[in-house]
Short mmCIF file of C-alpha atoms and ligand atoms in Angstrom, two decimals:
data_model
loop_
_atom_site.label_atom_id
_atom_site.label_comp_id
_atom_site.label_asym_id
_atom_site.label_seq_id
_atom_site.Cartn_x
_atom_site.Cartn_y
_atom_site.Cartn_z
CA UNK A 1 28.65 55.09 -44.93
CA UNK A 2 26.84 57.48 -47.10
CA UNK A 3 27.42 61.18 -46.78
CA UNK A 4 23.17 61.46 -45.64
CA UNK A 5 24.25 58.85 -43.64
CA UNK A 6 27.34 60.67 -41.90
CA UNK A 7 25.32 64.18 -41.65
CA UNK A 8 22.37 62.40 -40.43
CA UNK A 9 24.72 60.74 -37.51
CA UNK A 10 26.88 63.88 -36.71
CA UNK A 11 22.94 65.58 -36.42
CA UNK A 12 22.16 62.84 -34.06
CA UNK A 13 25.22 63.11 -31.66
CA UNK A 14 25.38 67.09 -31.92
CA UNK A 15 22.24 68.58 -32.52
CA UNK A 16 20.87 66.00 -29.99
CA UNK A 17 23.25 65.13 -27.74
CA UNK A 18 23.06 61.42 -27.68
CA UNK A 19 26.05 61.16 -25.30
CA UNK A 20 23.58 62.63 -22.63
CA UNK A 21 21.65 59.35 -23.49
CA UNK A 22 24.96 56.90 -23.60
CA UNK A 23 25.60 58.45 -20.34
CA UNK A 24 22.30 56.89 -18.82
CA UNK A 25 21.12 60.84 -18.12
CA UNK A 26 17.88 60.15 -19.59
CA UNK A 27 17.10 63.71 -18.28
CA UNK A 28 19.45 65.81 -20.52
CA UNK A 29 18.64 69.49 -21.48
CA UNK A 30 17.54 68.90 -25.08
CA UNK A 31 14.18 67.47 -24.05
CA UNK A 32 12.04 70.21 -25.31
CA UNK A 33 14.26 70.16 -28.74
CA UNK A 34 12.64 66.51 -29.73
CA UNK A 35 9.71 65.39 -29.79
CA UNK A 36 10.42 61.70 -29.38
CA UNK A 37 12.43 62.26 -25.78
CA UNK A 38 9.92 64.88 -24.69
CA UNK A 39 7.10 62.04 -25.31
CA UNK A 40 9.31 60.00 -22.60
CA UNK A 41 9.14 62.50 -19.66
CA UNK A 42 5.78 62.93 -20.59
CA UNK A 43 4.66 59.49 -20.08
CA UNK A 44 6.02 60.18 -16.28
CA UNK A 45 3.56 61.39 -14.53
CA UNK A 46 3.95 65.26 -13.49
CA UNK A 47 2.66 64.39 -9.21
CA UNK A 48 5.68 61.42 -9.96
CA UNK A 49 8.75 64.29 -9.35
CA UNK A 50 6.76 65.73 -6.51
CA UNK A 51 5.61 63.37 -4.32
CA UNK A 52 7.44 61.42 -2.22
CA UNK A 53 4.75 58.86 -0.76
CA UNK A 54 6.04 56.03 -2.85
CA UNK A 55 9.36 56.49 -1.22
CA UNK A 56 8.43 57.37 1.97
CA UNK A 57 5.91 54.30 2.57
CA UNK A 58 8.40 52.08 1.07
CA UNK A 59 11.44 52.95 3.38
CA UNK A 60 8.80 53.22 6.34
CA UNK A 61 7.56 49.49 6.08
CA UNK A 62 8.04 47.62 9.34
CA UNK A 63 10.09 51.24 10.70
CA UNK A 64 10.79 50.87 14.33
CA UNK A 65 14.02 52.00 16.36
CA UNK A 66 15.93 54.77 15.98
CA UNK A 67 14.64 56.44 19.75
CA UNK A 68 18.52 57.61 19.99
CA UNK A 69 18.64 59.91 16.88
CA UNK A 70 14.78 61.24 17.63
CA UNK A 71 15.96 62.45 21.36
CA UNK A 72 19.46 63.85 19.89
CA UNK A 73 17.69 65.78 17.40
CA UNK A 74 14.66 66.86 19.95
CA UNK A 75 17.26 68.07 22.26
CA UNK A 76 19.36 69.96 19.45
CA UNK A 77 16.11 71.55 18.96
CA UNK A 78 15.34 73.02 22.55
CA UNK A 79 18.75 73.67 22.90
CA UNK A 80 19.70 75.81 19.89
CA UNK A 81 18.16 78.89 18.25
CA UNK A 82 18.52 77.67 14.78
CA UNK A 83 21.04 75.33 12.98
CA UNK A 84 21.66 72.04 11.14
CA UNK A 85 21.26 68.69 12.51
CA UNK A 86 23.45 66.88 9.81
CA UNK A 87 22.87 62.57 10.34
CA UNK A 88 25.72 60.37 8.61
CA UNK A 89 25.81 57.04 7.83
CA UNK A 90 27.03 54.44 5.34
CA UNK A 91 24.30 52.96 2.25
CA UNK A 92 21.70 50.39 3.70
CA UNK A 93 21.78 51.69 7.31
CA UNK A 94 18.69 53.60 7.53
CA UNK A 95 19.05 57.47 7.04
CA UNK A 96 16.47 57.53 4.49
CA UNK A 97 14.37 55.26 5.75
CA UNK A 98 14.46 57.68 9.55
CA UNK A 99 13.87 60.70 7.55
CA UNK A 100 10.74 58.95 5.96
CA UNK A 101 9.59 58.39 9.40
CA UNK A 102 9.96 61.86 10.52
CA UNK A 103 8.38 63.78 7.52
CA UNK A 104 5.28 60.91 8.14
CA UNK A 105 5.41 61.40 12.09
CA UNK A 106 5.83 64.87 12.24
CA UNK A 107 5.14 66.52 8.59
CA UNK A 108 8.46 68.18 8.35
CA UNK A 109 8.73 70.24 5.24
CA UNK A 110 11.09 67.44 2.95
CA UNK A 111 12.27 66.88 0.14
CA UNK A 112 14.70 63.65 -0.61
CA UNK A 113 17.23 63.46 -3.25
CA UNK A 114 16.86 59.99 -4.75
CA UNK A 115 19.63 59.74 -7.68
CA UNK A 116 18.38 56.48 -9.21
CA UNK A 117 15.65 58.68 -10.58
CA UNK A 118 17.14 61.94 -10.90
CA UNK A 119 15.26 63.87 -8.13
CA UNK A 120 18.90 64.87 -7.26
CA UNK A 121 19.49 68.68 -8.69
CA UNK A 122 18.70 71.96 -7.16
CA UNK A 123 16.47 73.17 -8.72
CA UNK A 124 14.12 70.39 -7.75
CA UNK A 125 15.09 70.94 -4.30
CA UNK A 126 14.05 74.62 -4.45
CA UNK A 127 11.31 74.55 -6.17
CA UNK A 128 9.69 71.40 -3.91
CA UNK A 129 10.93 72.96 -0.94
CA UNK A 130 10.12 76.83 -1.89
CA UNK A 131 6.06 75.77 -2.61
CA UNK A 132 5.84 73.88 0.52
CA UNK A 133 7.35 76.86 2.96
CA UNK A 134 5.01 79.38 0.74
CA UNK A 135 1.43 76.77 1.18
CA UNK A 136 2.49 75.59 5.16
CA UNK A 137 3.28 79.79 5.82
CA UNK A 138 0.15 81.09 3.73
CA UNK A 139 3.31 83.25 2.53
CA UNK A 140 2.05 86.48 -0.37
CA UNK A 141 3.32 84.57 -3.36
CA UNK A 142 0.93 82.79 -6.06
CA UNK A 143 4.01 80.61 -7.49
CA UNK A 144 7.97 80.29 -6.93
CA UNK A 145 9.38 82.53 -9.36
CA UNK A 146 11.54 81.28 -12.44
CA UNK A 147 14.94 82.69 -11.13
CA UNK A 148 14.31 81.11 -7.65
CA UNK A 149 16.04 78.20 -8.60
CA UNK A 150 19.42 79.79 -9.60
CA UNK A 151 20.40 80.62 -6.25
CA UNK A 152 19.48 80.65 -2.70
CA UNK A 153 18.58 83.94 -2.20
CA UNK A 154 14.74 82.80 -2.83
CA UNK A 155 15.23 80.44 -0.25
CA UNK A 156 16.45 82.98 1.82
CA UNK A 157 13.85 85.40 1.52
CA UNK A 158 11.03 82.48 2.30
CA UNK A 159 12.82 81.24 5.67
CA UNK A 160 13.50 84.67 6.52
CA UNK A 161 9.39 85.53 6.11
CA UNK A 162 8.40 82.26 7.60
CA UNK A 163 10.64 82.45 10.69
CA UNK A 164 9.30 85.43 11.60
CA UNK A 165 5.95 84.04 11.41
CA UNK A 166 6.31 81.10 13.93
CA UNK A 167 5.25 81.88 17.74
CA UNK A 168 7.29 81.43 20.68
CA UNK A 169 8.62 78.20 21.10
CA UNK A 170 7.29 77.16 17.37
CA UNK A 171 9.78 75.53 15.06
CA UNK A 172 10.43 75.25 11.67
CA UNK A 173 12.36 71.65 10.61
CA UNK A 174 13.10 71.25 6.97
CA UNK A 175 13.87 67.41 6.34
CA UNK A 176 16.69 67.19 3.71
CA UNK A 177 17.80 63.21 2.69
CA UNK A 178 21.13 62.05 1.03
CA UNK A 179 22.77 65.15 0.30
CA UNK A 180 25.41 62.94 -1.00
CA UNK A 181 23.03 62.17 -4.24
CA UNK A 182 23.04 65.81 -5.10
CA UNK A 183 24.05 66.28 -8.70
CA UNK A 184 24.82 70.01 -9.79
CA UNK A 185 27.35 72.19 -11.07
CA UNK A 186 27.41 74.73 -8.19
CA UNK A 187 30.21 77.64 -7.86
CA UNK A 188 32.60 76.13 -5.85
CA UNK A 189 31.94 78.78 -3.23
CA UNK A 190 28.38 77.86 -2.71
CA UNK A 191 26.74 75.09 0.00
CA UNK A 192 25.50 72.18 -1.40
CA UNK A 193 21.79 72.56 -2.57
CA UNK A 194 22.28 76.81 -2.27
CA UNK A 195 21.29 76.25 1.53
CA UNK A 196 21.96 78.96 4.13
CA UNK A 197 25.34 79.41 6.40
CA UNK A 198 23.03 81.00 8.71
CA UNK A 199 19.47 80.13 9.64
CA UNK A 200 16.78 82.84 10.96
CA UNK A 201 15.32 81.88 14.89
CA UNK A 202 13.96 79.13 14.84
CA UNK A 203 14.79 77.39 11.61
CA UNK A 204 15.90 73.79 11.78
CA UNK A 205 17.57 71.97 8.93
CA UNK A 206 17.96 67.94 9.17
CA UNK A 207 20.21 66.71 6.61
CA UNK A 208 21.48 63.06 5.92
CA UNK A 209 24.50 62.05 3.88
CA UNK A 210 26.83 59.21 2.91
CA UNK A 211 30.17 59.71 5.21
CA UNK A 212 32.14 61.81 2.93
CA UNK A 213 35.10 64.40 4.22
CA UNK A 214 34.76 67.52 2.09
CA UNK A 215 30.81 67.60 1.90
CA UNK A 216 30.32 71.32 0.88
CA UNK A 217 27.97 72.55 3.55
CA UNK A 218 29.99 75.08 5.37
CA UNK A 219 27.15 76.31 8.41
CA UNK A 220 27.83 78.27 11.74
CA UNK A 221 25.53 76.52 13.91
CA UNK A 222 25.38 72.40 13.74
CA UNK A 223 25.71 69.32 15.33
CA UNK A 224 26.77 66.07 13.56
CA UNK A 225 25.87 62.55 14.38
CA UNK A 226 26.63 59.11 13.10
CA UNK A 227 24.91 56.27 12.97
CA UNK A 228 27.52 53.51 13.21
CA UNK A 229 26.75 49.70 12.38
CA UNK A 230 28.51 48.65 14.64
CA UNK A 231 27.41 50.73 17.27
CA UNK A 232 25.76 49.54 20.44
CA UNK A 233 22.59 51.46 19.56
CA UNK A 234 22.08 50.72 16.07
CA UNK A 235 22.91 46.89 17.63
CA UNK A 236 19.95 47.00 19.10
CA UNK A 237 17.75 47.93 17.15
CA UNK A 238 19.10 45.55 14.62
CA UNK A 239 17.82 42.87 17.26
CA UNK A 240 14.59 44.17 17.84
CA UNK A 241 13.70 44.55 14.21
CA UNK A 242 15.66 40.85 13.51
CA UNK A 243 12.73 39.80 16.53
CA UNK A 244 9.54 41.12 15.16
CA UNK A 245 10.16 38.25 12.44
CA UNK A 246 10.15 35.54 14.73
CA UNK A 247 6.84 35.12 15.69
CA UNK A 248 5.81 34.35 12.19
CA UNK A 249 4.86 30.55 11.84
CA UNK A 250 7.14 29.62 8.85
CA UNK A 251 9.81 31.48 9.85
CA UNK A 252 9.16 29.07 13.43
CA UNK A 253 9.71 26.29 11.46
CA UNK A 254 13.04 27.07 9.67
CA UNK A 255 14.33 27.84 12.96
CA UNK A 256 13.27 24.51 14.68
CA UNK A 257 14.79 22.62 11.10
CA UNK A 258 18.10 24.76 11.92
CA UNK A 259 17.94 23.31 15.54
CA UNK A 260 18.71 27.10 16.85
CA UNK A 261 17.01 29.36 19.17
CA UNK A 262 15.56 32.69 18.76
CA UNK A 263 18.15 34.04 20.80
CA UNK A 264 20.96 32.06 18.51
CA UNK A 265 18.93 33.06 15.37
CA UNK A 266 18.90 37.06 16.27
CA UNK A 267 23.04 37.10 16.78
CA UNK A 268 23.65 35.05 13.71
CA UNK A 269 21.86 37.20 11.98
CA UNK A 270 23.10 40.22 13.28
CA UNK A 271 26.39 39.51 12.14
CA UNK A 272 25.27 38.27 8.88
CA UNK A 273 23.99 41.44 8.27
CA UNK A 274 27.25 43.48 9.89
CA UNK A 275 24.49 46.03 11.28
CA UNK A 276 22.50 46.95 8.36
CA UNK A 277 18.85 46.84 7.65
CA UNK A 278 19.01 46.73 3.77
CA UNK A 279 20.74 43.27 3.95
CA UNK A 280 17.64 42.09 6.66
CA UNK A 281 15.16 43.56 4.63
CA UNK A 282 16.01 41.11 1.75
CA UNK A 283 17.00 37.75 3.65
CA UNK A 284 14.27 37.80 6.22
CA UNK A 285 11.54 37.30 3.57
CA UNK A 286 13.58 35.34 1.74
CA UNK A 287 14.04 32.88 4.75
CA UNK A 288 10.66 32.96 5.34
CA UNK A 289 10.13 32.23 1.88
CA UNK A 290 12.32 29.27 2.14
CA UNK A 291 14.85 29.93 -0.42
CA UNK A 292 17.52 29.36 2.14
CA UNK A 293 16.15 26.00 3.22
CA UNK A 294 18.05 23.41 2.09
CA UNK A 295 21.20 25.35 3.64
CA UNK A 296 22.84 25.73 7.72
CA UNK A 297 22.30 28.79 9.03
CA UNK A 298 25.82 30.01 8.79
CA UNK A 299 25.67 29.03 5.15
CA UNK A 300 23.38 32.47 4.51
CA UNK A 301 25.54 35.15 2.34
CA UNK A 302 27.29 37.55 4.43
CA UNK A 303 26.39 41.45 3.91
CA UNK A 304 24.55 42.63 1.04
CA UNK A 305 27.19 42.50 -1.69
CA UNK A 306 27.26 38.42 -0.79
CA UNK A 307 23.17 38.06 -0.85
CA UNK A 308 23.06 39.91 -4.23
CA UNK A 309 25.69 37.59 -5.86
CA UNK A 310 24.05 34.36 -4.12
CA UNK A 311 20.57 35.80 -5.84
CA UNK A 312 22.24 36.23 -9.17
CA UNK A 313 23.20 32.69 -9.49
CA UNK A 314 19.70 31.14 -8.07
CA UNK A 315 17.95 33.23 -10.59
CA UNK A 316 20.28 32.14 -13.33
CA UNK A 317 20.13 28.42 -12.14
CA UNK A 318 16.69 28.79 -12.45
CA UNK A 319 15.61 30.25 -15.09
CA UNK A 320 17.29 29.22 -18.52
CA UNK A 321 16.05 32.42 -20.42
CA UNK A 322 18.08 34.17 -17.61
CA UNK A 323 20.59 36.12 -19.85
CA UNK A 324 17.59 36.56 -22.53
CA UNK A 325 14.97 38.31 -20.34
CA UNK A 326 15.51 38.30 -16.72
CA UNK A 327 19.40 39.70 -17.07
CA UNK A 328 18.79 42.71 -19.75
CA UNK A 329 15.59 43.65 -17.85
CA UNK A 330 17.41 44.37 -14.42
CA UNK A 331 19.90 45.56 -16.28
CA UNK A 332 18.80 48.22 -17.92
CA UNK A 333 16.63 49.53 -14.88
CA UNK A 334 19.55 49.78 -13.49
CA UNK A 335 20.84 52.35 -15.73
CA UNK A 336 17.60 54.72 -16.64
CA UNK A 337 17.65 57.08 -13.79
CA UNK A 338 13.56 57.45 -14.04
CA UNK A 339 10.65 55.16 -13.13
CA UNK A 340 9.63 53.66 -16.05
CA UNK A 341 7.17 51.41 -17.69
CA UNK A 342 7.19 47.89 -19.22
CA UNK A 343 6.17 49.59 -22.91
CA UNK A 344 9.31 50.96 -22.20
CA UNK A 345 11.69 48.71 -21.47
CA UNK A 346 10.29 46.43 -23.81
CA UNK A 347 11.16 48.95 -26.19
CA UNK A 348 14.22 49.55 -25.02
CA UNK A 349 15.43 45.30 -24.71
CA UNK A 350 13.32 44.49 -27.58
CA UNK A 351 12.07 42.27 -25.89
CA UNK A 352 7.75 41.37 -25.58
CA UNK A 353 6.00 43.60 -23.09
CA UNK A 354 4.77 40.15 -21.58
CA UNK A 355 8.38 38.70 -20.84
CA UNK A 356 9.85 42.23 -19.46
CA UNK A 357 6.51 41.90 -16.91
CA UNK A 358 7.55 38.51 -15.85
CA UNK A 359 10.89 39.37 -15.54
CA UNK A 360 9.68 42.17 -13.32
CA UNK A 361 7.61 40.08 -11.11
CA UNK A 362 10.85 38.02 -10.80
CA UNK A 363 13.35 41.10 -9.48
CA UNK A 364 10.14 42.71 -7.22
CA UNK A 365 12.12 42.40 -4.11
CA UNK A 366 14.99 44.86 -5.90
CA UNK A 367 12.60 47.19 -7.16
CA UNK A 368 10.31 50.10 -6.75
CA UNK A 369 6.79 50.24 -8.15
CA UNK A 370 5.27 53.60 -8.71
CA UNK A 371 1.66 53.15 -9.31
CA UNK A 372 -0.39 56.70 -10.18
CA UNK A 373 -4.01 56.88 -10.66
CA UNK A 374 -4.84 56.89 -14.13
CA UNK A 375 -1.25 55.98 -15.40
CA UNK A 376 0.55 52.07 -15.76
CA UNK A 377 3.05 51.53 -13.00
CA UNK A 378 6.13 52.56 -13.25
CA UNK A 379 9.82 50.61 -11.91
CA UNK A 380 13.10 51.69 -10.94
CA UNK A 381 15.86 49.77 -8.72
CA UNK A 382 15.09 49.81 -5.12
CA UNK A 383 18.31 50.46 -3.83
CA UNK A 384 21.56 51.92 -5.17
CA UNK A 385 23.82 49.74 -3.49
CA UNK A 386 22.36 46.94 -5.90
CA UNK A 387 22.75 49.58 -8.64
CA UNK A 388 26.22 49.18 -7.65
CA UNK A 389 26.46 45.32 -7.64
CA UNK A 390 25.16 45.50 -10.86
CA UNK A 391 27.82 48.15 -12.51
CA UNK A 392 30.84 46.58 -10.49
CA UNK A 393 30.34 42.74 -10.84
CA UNK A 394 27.64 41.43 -13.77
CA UNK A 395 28.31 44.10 -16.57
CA UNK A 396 31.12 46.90 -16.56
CA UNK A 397 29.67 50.37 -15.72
CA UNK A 398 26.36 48.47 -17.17
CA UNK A 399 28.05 49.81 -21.08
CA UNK A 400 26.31 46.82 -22.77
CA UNK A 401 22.64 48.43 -21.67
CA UNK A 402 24.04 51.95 -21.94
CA UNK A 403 24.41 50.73 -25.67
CA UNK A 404 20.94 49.08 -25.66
CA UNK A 405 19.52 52.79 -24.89
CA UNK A 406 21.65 54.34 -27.27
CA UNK A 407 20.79 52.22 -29.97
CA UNK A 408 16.89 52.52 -29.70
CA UNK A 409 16.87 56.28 -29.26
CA UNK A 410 19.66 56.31 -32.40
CA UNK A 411 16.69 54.11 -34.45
CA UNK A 412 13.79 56.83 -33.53
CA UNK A 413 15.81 59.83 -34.69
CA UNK A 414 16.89 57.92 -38.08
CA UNK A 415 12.74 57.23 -38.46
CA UNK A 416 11.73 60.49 -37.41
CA UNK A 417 14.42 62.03 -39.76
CA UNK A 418 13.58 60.31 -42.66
CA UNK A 419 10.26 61.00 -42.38
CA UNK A 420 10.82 64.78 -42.31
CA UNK A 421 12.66 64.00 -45.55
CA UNK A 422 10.01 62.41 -46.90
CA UNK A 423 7.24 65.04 -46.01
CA UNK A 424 9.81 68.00 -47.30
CA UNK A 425 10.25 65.93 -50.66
N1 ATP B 1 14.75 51.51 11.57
C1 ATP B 1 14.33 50.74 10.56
N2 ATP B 1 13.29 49.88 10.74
C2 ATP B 1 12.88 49.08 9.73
N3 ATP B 1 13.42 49.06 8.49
C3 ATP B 1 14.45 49.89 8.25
C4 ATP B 1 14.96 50.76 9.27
N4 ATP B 1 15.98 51.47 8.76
C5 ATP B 1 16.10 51.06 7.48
N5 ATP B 1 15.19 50.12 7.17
C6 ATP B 1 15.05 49.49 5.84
O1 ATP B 1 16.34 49.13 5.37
C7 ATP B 1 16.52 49.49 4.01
C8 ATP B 1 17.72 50.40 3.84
O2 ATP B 1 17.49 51.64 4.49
P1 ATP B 1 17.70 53.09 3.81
O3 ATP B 1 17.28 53.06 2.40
O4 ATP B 1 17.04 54.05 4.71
O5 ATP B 1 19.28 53.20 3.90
P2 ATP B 1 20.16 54.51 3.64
O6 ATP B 1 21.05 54.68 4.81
O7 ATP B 1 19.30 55.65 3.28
O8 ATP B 1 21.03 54.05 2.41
P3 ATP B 1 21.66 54.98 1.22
O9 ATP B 1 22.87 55.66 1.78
O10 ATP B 1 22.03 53.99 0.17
O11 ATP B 1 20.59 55.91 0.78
C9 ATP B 1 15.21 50.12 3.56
O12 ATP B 1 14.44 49.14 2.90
C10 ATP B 1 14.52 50.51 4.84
O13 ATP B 1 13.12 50.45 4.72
MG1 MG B 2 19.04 56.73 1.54
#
């Protein structure tokens, strides 16, 4: 290697901090240094970070259930003067897809932390969650102030102001998801997200959250609830949603092929699924679709981790480009933590724009699609638990497409360097 050539490469990883990039944190701090990352975020669309419609109508879809955790929380509510509502639960049950429900039902002041694509620091949090209790309050501030987001004494201030606005017997809910996706060097004194120990009259928090032990939200007034899979309650709403899928003519007809009831179908599947949605909300379609139909009935995978590795090898069975197209694709949306476009991760796989959009079309059910007016749509993994399928059992921490990403950004910053040296010759 040259000396140019050693400088240019000890520029690359210092100056620019590639490592951010090997890391899959697309969203590293030297953005604004380079022109060629900054042209990234700006292809995302600004309205992209602060909406959560997408999301919410996404997890929403088919929504039905969930009567015990609405009454829990309604009765928290006219019980308590202020305090947290804090909802548990393990990935694929449903918290997310419950708080969805509530922000649409009830237009809670939200914001959800979604880590696949990096909505998952603070200072999104505050600043989302600041404008919205400053616009719903008609509160005496024309925009959240730059040092809002370094603590929570903004926050403070707002709740404080807007708690003492509300009437008799009018509440204030903020709708928090997945505090467990929360990225964020924090002191180690401080709650997770800067939120308050104590919260004015009034003020309602709802937070959700993997189980964890040591979550740092240390609050004087809460209540905690869990939804359990197992549980008689989530049980049944498992069967009710499992139901509203029976009426539909194909699905009939697979279930008069398997020679079993609706009755037999609803506890098979129940089990199948061990009690959570995410794994219904893939093989229900996918029965109806037929893709199970040459199988028994207690041939289907069991729990999610089984149906992603059964979908794996059907997709590889059928397609023989599999590990050329369909495989790096996936892949590699698996390890950008934004929505992003098929320019992109044609770019990216070099591969053609053309095959990266069929291989999209192929993973749909796994995916996102972000579609702004005016922009191209935009994809990121549906679900982290396939995230994780992906890391743990086709590719090892996903290092090859890590690489992939490191190599193409490596590329740009030789061409745009040599082409400073050319203009400065
Ligand atoms: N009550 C429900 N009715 C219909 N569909 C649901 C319901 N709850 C969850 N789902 C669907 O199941 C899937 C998984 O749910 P969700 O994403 O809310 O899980 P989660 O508990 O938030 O998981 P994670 O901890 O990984 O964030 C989603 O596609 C969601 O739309
Ligand atoms: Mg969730």
């Amino acid at each position: 290697m040259s000396q140019k050539e050693m400088a240019m490469n000890q520029e690359i990883t210092v100056k620019f901090g590639i490592d951010t990039v090997v890391n899959g944190e697309l969203t590293g701090i030297r953005v604004d240094e380079l022109n060629i990352w900054s042209s990234h975020f700006q292809a995302i669309p600004e309205d992209l970070r602060d909406t959560f419609e997408t999301f919410i109508n996404s997890r929403t879809k088919g929504f039905l259930g969930r009567q015990f955790i609405f009454e829990e929380l309604d009765a928290f509510i006219a019980q308590r003067e202020s305090g947290y509502f804090i909802i548990q639960g393990k990935p694929g049950i449903g918290k997310s897809a419950l708080m969805a429900h509530l922000v649409k039902r009830r237009g809670y002041i939200h914001h959800f932390n979604i880590a696949l694509q990096a909505i998952n620091k603070p200072e999104y949090f505050l600043s989302s969650v600041c404008a919205q209790l400053i616009a719903l309050f008609e509160l005496d501030y024309s925009a959240v102030p730059n040092d809002a987001y370094k603590s929570g004494v903004f926050l403070n201030q707002l709740l404080a102001k807007a708690g003492k606005k509300l009437k008799l017997d009018e509440r204030l809910v903020i709708a928090i998801d997945a505090l467990d996706e929360v990225d964020g060097a924090l002191p180690t004194t401080a709650n997770i997200l800067y939120l308050p120990e104590d919260l004015p009259g009034g003020v309602f928090i709802v937070v959700t959250s993997r189980p964890k032990y040591r979550l740092p939200l240390r609050v004087t007034n809460s209540r905690e609830v869990e939804l359990k899979a197992d549980s008689e309650s989530n049980e049944k709403d498992v069967r009710v949603y499992i139901k509203s899928h029976l009426a539909d003519k194909q699905m009939q007809q697979h279930l008069s092929d398997w020679k079993v009831t609706g009755e037999e179908f609803t506890e098979a599947m129940l089990k199948k699924s061990e009690g959570y949605f995410m794994y219904l909300r893939h093989v229900l379609p996918a029965i109806k679709a037929g893709r199970f139909v040459h199988g028994k009935l207690d041939e289907l995978p069991r729990g999610l981790k089984e149906y992603y590795h059964e979908h794996w090898k059907q997709m590889q069975a059928e397609h023989p480009n599999f590990d050329k197209f369909y495989k790096p694709v996936v892949c590699i949306l698996a390890v950008v933590k934004e929505a992003v476009s098929v320019n992109l991760v044609a770019a990216y796989t070099e591969l053609d724009p053309d095959q990266v959009l069929r291989a999209i079309r192929e993973w749909y059910e796994f995916l996102d699609e972000y579609k702004i007016k005016g922009t191209v749509p935009m994809y990121t993994i549906y679900h982290a638990t396939f995230q994780k399928f992906l890391k743990e059992e086709i590719d090892p921490d996903l290092r090859t497409y890590n690489s992939m990403i490191n190599r193409y950004y490596k590329k740009m910053l030789k061409r745009k360097l040599s082409e400073q040296d050319g203009e400065s010759l």
